[in-house]
Tab-separated table of C-alpha atoms in Angstrom:
chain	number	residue	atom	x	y	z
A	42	UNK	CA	160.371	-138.587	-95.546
A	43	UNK	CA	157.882	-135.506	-96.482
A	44	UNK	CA	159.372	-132.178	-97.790
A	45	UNK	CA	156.868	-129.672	-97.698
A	46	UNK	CA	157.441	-128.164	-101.115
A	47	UNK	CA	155.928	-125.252	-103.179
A	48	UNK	CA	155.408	-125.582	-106.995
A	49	UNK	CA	155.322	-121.630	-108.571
A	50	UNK	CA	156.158	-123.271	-111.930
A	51	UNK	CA	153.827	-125.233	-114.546
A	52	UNK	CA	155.820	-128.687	-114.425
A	53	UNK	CA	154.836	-131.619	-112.189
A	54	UNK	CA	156.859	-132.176	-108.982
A	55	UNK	CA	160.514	-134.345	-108.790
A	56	UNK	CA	159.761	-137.551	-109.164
A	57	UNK	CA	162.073	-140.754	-108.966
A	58	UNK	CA	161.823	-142.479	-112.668
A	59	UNK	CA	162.066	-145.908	-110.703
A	60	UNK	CA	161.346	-147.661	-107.029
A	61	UNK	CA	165.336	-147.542	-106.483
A	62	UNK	CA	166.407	-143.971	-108.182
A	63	UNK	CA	168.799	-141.990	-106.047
A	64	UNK	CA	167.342	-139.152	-107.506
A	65	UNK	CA	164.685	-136.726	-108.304
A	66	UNK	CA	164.208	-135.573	-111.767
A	67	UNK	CA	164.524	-131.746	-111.735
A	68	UNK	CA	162.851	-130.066	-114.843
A	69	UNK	CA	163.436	-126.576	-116.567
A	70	UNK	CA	160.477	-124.364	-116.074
A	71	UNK	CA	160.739	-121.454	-118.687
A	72	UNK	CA	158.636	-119.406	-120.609
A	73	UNK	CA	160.633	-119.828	-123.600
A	74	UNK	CA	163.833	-122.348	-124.793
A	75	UNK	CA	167.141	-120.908	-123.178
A	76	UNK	CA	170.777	-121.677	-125.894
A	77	UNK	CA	173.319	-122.246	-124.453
A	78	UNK	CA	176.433	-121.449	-126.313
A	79	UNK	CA	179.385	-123.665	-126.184
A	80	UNK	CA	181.596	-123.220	-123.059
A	81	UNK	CA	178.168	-121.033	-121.692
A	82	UNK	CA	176.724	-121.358	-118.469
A	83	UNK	CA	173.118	-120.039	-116.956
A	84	UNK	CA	171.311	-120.556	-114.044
A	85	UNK	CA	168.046	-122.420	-114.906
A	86	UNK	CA	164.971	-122.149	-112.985
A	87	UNK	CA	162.897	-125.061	-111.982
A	88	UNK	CA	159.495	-123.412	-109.886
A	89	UNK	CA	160.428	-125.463	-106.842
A	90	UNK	CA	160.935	-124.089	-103.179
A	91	UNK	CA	161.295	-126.630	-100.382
A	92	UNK	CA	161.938	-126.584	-97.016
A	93	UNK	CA	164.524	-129.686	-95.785
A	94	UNK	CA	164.834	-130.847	-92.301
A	95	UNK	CA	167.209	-130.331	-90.224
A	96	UNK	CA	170.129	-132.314	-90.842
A	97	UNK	CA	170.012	-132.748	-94.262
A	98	UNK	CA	170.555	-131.318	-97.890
A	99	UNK	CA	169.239	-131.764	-101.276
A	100	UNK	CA	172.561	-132.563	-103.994
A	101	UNK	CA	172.122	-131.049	-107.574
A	102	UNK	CA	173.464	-133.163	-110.043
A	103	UNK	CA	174.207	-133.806	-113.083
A	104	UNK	CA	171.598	-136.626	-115.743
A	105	UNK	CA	174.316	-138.795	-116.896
A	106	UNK	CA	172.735	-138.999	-120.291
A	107	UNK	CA	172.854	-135.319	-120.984
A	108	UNK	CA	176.142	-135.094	-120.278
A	109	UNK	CA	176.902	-138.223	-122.416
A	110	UNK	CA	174.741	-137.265	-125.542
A	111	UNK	CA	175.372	-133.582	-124.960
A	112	UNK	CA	178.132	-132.366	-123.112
A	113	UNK	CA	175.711	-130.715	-120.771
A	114	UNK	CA	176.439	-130.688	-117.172
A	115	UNK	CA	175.875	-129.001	-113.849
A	116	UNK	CA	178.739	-126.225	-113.127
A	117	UNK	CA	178.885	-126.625	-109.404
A	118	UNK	CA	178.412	-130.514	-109.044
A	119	UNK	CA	177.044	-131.258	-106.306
A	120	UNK	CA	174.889	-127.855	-105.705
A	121	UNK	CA	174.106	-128.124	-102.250
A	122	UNK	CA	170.739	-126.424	-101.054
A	123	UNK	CA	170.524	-126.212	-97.336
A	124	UNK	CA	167.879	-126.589	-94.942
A	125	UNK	CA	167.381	-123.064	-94.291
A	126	UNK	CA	167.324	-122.043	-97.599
A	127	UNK	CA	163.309	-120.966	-98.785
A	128	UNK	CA	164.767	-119.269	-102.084
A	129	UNK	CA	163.723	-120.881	-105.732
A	130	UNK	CA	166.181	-123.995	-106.381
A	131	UNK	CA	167.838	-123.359	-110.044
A	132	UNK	CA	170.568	-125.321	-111.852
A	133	UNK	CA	173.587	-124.177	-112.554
A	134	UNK	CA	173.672	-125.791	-116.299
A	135	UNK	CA	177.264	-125.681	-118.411
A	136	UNK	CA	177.355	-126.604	-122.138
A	137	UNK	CA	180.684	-128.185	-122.540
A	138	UNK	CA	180.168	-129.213	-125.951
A	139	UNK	CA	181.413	-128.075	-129.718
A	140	UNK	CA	177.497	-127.303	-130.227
A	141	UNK	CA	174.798	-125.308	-128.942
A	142	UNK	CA	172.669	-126.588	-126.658
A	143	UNK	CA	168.387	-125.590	-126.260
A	144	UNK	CA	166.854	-126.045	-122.897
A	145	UNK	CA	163.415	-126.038	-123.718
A	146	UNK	CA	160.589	-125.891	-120.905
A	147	UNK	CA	159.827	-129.292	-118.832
A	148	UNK	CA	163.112	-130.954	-119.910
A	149	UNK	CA	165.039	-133.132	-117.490
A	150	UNK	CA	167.690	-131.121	-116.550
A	151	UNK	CA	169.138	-132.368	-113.483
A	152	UNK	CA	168.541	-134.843	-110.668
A	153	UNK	CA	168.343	-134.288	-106.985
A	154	UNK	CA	169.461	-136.408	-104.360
A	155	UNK	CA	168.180	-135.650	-100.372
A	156	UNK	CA	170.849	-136.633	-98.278
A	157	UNK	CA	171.694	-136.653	-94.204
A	158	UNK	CA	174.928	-134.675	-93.227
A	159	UNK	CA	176.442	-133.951	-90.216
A	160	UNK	CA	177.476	-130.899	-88.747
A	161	UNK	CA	180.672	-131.091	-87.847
A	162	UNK	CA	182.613	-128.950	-85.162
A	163	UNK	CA	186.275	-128.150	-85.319
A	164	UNK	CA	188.996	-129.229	-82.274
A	165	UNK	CA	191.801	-127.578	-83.191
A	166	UNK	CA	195.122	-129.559	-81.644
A	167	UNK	CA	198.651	-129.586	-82.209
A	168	UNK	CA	199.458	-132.991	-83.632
A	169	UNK	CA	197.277	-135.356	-85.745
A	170	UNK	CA	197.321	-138.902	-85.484
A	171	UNK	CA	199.584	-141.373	-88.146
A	172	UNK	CA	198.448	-143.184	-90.867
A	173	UNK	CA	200.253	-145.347	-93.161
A	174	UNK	CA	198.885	-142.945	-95.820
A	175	UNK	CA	200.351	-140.013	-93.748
A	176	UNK	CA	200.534	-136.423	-95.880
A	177	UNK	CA	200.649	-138.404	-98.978
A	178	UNK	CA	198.238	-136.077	-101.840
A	179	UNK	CA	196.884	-136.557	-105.006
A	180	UNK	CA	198.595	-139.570	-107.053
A	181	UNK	CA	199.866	-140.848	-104.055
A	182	UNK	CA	197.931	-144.107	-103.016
A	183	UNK	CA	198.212	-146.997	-103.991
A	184	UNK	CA	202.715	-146.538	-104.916
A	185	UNK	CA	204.974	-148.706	-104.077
């Protein structure tokens, strides 16, 4: 798949790190390092705008070994950016460590993953069908 994709920052576009990655490496693009405090969050820019087709989304998320090492992690995981949107895409970063944490410009902040969805359209009835799970919520699988 192409995504037609405009690069206003001074990094070099996602890439996948392997053949099989899920994901895109998203990178900071700042004119200086950004601390985050702990418990802080700030919107990060990356210098990317793209333009998804119809039908599908691109998923922020987190890097698993930022959040390991660092207790850095993506606020609003997945951040959804839709097919219509033409804005700049920035991550959402959260420091959820003891320590402070520097962005500084080009890191590997995030990864994206494109995705299909479906659009879905509501029926709205007056019964639903039964389950063996039936209105059973959190906790609730798997009892005896």
């Amino acid at each position: 798949m192409k995504i037609e994709v405009i690069n206003k920052g001074h990094q070099p576009l996602p890439a996948y790190a392997t053949p099989q990655s899920a994901g895109l490496d998203l990178r900071a693009n700042i004119d200086a390092p950004v601390v985050l405090k702990p418990m802080e969050r700030k919107l990060i820019p990356t210098g990317l705008y793209i333009a998804l087709p119809a039908g599908y989304e691109a998923q922020v998320r987190p890097r698993s070994g930022l959040a390991l090492k660092k207790g850095v992690t993506v606020l609003n995981s997945p951040g959804t950016i839709d097919a219509d949107y033409r804005g700049e895409i920035g991550v959402l970063l959260i420091n959820l460590s003891a320590d402070d944490f520097t962005v500084n410009d080009g890191e590997r902040i995030a990864q994206m993953v494109i995705a299909r969805h479906e659009t879905a359209e509501f029926v709205e009835v007056e019964t639903l069908d039964e389950t063996e799970r039936g209105a059973g919520g959190y906790g609730h699988t798997g009892r005896n």
